[in-house]
mmCIF file of C-alpha atoms and ligand atoms in Angstrom:
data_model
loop_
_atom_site.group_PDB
_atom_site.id
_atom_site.type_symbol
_atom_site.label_atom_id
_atom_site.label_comp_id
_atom_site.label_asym_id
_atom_site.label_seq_id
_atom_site.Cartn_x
_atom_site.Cartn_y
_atom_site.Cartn_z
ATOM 1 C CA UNK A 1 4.326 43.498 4.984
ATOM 2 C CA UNK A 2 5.855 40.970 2.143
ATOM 3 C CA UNK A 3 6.374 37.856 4.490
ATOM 4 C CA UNK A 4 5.386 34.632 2.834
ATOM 5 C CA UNK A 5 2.934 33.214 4.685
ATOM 6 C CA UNK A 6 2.844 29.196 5.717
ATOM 7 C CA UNK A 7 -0.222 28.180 7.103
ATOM 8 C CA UNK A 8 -0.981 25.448 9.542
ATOM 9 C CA UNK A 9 -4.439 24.251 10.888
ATOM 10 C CA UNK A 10 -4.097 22.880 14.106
ATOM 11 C CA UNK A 11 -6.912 21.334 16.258
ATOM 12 C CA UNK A 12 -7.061 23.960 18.344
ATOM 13 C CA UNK A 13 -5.724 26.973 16.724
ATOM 14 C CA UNK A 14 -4.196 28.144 13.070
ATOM 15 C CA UNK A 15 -0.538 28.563 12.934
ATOM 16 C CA UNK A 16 0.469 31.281 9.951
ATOM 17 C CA UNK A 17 4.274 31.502 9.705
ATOM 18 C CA UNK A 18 5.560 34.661 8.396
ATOM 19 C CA UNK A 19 9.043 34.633 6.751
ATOM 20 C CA UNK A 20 10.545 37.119 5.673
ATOM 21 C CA UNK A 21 12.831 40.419 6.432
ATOM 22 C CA UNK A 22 11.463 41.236 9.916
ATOM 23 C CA UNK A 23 13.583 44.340 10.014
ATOM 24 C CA UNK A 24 11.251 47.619 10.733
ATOM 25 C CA UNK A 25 8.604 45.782 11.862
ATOM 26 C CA UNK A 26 7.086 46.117 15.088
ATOM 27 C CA UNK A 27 5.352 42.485 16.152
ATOM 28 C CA UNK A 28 2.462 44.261 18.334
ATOM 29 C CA UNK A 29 0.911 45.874 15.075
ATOM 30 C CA UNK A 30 0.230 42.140 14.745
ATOM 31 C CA UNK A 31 -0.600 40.964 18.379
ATOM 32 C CA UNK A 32 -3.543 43.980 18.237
ATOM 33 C CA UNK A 33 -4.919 42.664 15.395
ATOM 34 C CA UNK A 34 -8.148 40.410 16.001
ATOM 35 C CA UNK A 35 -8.574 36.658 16.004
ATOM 36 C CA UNK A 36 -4.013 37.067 17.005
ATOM 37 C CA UNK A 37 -3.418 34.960 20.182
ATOM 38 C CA UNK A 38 0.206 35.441 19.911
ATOM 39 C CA UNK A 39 3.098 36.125 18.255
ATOM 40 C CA UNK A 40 6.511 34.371 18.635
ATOM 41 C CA UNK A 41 9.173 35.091 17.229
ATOM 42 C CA UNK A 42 11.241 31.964 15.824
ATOM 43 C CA UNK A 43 15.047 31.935 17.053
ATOM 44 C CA UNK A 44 15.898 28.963 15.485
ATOM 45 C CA UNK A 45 17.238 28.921 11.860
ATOM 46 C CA UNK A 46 14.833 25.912 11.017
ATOM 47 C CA UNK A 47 11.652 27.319 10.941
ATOM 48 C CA UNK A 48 8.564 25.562 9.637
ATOM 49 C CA UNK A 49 10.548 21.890 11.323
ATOM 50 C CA UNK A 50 10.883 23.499 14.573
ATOM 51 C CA UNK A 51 8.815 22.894 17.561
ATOM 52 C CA UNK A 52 8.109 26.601 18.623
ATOM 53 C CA UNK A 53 6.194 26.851 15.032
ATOM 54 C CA UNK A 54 4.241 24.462 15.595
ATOM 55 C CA UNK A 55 3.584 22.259 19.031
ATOM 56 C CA UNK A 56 1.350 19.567 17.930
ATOM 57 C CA UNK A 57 3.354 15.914 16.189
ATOM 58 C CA UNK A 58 2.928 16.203 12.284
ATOM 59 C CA UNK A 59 0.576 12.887 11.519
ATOM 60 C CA UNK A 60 1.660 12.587 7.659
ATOM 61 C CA UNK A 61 -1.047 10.326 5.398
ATOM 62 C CA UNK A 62 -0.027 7.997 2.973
ATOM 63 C CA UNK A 63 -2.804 6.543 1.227
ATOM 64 C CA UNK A 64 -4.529 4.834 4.405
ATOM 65 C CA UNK A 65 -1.481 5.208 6.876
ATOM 66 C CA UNK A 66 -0.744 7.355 9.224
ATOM 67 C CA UNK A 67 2.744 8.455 10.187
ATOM 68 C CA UNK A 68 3.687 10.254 13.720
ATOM 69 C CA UNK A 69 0.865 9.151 15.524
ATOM 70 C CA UNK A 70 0.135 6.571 18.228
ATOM 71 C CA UNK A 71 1.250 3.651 15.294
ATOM 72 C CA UNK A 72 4.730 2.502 15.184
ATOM 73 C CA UNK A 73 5.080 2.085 11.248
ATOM 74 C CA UNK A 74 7.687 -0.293 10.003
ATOM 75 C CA UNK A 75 9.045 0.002 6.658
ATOM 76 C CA UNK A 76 10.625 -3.224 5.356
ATOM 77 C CA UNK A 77 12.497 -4.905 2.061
ATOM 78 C CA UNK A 78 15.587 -5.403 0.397
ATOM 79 C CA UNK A 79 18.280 -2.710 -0.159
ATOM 80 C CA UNK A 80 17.682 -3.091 -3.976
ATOM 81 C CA UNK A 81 15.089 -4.599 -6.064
ATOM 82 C CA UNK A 82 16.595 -7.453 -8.041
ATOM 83 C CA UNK A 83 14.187 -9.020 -9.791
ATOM 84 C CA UNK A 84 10.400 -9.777 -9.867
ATOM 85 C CA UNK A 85 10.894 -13.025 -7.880
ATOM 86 C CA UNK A 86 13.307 -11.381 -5.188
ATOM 87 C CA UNK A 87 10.899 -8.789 -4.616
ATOM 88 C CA UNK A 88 7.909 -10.412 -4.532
ATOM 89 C CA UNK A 89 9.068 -12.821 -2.229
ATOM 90 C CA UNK A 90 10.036 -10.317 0.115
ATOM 91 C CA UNK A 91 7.235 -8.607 -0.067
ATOM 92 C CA UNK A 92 4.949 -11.212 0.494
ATOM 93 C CA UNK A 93 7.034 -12.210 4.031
ATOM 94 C CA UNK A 94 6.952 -8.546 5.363
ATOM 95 C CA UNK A 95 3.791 -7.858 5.098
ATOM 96 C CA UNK A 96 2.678 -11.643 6.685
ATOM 97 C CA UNK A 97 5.089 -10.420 9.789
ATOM 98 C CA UNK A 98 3.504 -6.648 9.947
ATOM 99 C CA UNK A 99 5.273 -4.320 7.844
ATOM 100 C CA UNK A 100 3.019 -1.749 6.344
ATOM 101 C CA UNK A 101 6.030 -0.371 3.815
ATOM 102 C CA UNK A 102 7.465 -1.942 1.278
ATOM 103 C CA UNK A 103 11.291 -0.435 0.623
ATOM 104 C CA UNK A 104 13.751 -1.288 -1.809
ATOM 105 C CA UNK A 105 16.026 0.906 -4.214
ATOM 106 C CA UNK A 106 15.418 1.002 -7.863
ATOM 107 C CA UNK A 107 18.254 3.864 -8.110
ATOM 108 C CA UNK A 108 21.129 2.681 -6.296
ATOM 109 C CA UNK A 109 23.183 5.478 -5.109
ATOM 110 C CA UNK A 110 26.765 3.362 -4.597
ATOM 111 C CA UNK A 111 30.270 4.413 -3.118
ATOM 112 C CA UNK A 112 31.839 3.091 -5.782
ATOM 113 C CA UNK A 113 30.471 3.051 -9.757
ATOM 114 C CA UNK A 114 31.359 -0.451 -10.416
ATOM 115 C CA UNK A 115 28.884 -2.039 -8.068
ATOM 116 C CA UNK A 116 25.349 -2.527 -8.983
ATOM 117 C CA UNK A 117 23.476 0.476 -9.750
ATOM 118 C CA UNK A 118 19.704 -0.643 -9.151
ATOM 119 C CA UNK A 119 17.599 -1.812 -12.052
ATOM 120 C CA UNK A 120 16.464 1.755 -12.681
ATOM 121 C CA UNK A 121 12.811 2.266 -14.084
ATOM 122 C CA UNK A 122 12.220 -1.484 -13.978
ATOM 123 C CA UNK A 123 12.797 -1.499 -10.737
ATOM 124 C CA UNK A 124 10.465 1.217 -9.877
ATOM 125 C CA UNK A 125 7.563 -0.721 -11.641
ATOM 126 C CA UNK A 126 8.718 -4.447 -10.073
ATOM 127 C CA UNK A 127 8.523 -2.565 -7.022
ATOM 128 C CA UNK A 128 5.201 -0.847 -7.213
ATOM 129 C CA UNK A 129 3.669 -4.204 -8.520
ATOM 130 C CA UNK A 130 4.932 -6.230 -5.124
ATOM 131 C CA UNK A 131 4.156 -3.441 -3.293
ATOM 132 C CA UNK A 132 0.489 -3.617 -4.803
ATOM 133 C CA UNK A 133 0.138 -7.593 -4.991
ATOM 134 C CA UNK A 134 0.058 -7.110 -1.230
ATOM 135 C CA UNK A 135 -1.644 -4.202 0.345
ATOM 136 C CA UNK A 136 1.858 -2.329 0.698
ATOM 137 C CA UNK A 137 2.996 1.113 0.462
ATOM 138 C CA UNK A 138 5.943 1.846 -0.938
ATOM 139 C CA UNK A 139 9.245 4.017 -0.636
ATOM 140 C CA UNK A 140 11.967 4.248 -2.885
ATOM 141 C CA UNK A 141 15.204 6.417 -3.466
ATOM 142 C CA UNK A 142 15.252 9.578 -5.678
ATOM 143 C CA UNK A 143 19.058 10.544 -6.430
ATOM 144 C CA UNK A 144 18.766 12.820 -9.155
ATOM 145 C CA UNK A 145 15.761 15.625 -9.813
ATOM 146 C CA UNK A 146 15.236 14.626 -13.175
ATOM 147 C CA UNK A 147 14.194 11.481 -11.946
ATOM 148 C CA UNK A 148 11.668 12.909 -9.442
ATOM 149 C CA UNK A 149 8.543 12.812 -11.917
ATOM 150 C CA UNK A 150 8.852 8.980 -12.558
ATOM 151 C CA UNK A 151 10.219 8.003 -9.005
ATOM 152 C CA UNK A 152 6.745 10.013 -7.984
ATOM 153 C CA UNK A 153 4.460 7.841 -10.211
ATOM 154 C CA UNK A 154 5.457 4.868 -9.199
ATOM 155 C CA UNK A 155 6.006 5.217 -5.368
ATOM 156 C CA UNK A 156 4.304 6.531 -2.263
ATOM 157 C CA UNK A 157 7.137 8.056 -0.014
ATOM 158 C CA UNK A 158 10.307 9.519 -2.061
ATOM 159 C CA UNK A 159 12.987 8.942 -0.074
ATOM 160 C CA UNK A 160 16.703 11.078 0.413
ATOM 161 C CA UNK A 161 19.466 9.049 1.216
ATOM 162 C CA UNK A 162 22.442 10.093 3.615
ATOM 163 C CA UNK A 163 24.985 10.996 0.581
ATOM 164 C CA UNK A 164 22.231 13.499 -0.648
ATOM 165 C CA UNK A 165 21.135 15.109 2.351
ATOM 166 C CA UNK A 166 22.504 18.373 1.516
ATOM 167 C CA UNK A 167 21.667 18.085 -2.730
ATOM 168 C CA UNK A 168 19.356 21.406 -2.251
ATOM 169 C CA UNK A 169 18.677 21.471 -5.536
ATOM 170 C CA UNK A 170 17.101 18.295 -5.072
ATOM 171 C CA UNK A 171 15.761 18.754 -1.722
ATOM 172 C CA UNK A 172 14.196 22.275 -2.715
ATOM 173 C CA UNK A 173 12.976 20.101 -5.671
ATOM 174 C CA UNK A 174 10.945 18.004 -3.615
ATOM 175 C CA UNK A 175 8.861 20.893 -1.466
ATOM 176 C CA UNK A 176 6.771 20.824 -4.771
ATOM 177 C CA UNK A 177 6.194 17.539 -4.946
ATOM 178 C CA UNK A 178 2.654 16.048 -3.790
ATOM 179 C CA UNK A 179 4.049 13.213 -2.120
ATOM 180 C CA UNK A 180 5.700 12.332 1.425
ATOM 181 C CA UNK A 181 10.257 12.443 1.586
ATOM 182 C CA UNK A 182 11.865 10.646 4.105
ATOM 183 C CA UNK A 183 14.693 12.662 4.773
ATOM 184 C CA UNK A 184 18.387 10.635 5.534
ATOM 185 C CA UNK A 185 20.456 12.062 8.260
ATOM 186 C CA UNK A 186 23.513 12.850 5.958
ATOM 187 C CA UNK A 187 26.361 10.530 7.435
ATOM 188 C CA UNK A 188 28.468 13.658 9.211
ATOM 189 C CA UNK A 189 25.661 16.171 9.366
ATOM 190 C CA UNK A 190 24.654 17.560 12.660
ATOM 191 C CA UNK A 191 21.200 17.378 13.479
ATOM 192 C CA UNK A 192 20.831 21.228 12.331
ATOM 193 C CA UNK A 193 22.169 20.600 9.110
ATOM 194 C CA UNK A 194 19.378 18.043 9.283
ATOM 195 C CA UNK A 195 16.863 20.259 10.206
ATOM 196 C CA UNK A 196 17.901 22.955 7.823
ATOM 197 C CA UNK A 197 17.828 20.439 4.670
ATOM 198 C CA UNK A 198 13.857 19.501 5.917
ATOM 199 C CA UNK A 199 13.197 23.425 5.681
ATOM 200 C CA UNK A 200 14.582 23.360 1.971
ATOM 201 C CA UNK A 201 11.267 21.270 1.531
ATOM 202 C CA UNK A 202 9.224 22.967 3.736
ATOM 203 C CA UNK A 203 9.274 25.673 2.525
ATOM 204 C CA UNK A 204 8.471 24.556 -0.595
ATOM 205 C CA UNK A 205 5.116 23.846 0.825
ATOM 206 C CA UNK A 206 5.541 19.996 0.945
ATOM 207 C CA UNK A 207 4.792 19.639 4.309
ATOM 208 C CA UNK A 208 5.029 15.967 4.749
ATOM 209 C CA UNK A 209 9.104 14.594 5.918
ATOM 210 C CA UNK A 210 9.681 12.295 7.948
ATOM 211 C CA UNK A 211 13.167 12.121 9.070
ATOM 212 C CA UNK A 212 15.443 8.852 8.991
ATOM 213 C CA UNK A 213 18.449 8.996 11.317
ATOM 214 C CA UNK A 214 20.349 6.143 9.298
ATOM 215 C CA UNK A 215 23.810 6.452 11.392
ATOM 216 C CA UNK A 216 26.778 8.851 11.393
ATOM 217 C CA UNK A 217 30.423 8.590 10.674
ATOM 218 C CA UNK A 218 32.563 7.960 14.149
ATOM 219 C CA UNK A 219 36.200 6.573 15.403
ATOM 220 C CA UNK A 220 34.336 3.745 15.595
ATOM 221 C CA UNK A 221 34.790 1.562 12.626
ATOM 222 C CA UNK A 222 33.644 -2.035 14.047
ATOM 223 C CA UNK A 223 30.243 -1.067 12.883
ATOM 224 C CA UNK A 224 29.492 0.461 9.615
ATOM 225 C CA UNK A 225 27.916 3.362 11.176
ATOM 226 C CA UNK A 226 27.318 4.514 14.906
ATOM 227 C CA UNK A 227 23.130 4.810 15.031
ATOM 228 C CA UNK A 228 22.960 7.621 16.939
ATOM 229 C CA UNK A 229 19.646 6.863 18.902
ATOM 230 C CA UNK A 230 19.808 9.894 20.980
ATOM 231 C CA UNK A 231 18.834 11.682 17.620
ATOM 232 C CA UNK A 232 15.141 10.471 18.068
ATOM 233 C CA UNK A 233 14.427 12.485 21.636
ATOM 234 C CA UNK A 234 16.768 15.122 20.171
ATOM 235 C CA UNK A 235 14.577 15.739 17.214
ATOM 236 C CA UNK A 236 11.094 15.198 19.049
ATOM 237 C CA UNK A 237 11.903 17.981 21.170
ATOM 238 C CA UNK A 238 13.383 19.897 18.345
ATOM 239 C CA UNK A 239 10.534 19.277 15.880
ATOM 240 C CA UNK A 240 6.893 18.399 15.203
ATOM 241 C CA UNK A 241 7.837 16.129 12.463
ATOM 242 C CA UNK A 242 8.494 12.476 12.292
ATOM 243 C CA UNK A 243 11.276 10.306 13.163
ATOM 244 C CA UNK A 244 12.371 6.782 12.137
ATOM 245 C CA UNK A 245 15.352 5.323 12.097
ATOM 246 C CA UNK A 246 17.523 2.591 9.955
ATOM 247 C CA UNK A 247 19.041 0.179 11.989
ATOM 248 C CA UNK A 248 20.253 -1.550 9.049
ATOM 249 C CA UNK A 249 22.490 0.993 7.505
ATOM 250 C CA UNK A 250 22.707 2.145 11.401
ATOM 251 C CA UNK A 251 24.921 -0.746 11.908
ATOM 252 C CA UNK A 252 25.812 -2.488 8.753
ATOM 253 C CA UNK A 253 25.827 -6.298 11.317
ATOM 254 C CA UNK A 254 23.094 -8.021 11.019
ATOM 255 C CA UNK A 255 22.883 -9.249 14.592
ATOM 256 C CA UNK A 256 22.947 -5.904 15.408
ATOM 257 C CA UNK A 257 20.015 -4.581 13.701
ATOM 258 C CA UNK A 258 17.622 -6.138 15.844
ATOM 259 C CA UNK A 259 19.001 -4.949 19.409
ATOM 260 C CA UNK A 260 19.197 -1.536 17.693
ATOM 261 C CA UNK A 261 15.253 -1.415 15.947
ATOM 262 C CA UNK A 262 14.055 -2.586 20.246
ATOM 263 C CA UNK A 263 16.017 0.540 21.417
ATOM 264 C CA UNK A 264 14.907 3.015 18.260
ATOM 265 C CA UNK A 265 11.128 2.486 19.198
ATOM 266 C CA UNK A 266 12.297 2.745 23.089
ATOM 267 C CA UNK A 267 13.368 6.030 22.161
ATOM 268 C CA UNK A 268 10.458 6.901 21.389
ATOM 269 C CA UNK A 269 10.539 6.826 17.127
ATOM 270 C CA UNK A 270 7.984 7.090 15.128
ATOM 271 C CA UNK A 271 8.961 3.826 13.352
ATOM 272 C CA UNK A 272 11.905 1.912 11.478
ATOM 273 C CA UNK A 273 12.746 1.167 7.885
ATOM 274 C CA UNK A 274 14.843 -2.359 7.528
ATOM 275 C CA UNK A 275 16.723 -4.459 4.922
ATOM 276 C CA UNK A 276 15.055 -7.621 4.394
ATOM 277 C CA UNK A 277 16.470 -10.347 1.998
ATOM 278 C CA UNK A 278 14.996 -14.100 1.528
ATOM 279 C CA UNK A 279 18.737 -14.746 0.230
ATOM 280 C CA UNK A 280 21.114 -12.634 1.450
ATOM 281 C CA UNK A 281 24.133 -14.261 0.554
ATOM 282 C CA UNK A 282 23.068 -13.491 -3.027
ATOM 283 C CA UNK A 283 21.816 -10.086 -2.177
ATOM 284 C CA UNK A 284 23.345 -7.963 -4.874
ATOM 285 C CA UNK A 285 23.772 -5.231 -2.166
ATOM 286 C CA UNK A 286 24.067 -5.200 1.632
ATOM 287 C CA UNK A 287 23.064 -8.881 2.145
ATOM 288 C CA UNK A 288 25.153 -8.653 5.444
ATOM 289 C CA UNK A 289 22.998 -6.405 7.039
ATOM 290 C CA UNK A 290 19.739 -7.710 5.682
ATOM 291 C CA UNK A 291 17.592 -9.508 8.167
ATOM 292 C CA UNK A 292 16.442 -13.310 6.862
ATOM 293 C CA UNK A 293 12.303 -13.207 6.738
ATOM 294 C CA UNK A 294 12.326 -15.449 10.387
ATOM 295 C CA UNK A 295 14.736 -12.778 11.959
ATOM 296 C CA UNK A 296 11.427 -9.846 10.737
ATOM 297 C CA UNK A 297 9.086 -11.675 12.097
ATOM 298 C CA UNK A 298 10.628 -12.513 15.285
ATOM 299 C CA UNK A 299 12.168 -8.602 15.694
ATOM 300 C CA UNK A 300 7.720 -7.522 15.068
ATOM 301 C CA UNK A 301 6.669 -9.731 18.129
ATOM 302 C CA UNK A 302 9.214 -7.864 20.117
ATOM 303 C CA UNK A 303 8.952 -4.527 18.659
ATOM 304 C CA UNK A 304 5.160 -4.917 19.310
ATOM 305 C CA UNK A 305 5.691 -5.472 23.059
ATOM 306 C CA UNK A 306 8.117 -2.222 23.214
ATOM 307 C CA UNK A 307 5.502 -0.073 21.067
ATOM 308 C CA UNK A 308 3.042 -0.934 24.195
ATOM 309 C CA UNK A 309 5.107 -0.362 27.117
ATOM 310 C CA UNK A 310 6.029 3.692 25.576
ATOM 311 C CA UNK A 311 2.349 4.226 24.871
ATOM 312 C CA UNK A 312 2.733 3.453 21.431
ATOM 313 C CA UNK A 313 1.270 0.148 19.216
ATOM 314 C CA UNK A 314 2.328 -1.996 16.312
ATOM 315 C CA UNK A 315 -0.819 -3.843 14.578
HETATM 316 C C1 LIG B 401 19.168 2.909 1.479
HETATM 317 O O1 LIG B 401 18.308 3.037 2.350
HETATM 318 O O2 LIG B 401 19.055 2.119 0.546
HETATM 319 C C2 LIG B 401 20.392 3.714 1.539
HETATM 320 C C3 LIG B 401 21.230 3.775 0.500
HETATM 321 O O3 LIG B 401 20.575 4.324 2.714
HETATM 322 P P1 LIG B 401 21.528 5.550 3.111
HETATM 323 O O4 LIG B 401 21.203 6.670 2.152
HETATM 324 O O5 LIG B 401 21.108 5.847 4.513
HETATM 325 O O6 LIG B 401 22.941 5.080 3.000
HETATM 326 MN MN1 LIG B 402 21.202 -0.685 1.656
#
């Protein structure tokens, strides 16, 4: 009938999506046909993200790790890598308090051009290296598709940030790649918009996002973004995919990041990516909203008590 056909095996039954012109056709040529339970049509314009394709959670695996299931991941490390001792360092303390993701930006995408860019390519291989010296995954930026091969080599989650939510080139880019995105909330996108930049990778048959709600622009301007935490229950009954959210960039304080992370994994997310500096008054970029290693550890013991009281844990 010249849909394209995504397939989906659940653990108790096989989702194929059909997209495509439905014009002409008459869905109970289908629902006759044997082995076909059902057939729904999809109302919403996001279609492999949205629930009613398919009910179960999306569990994405990363090496070893599993995302969207009963484990609340948390992703952890500077905004940028700096240098081999910064990141290292870092490194080293997340992981002793918990964190099973190493972040930190190698490509720097900045509001303005004369602040630091990132270390580039160096970066990507300083980061891989801590990430590595200590039994870490690792996610990283991607702000340009040329860069996607050698930001895929070196990392294990590509991630989208907020100001390139809606770069489809990009975005469509990335449904070919092998490799799990964590998809920004662009910072005045609605959570459609959200939904609809997932399905540009989607559809490209990557099936593994996990979205980041990272904060939206408000009136408000005594924090550097309003974390909108209603985003998480929002999405989950939206879509079957992932959510975590940045209470870092969420807020831009950093005595608010912690108060913020508690009420993310309330909500119900699927876990939280932080900034993390051992020096952040030196921090070459967003020091002021970069936890100190103590702070971490101290935010894990709590977050670890939260995880168990919503059914969820944090090892
Ligand atoms: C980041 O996580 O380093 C970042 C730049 O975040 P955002 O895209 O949400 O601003
Ligand atoms: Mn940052």
């Amino acid at each position: 009938m010249g849909f394209e056909i995504h397939r989906s095996d659940g653990v108790t039954h096989t989702i194929l999506g059909a997209i495509g012109d439905k014009t002409g056709i008459d869905i109970r040529q289908l629902e006759v046909l044997e082995g076909v339970h059902e057939v729904v049509r999809i109302s919403e314009p996001y279609k492999l993200a949205s629930r009613s394709f398919k009910r179960e959670d999306t569990v994405i695996q990363a090496k070893d790790l599993l995302i969207g299931g009963r484990e609340v991941v948390v992703a952890a490390g500077p905004c940028a890598v700096e240098s081999k001792e910064q990141i290292m360092v870092i490194a080293e303390a997340v992981k002793r308090s918990g964190a099973k993701i190493l972040r930190g930006g190698a490509f720097k995408p900045r509001t303005s051009p004369y602040s630091f860019q990132g270390l580039g390519l160096e970066g990507l291989k300083l980061l891989r290296e801590a990430a590595d010296s200590f039994g870490l995954l690792a996610v990283t930026e991607v702000i340009d598709v040329n860069h996607i091969p050698v930001v895929e080599q070196y990392t294990d989650i590509l991630q989208v940030g907020a100001r390139n939510m809606q770069n489809f080139q990009l975005v469509r880019e990335l449904g070919k790649v092998a490799k799990p995105v964590l998809l920004k909330r662009g910072m005045s996108a609605t959570i459609k918009e959200w939904l609809m930049a997932s399905e540009y990778i989607l559809s490209g048959r990557n099936n593994n996002v996990i979205l980041c709600e990272r904060g939206i622009r408000t009136f408000e301007n005594y924090t550097r973004n309003t974390l909108d935490i209603s985003a998480v229950p929002v999405i989950k009954k939206l879509s079957h995919l992932p959510i975590f959210t940045d209470p870092s960039h969420g807020t831009g304080i950093r005595d608010k990041v912690i108060p913020m992370a508690r009420a993310s994994i309330a909500a119900g997310a699927d876990g939280i990516i932080v900034e993390v500096h051992h020096d952040p008054e030196h921090a070459k970029s967003d020091g002021a909203q970069s936890l100190f290693p103590d702070q971490f550890n101290d935010m894990m013991k709590e977050l670890r008590i939260i995880a168990k009281a919503v059914g969820r844990y944090i090892v």
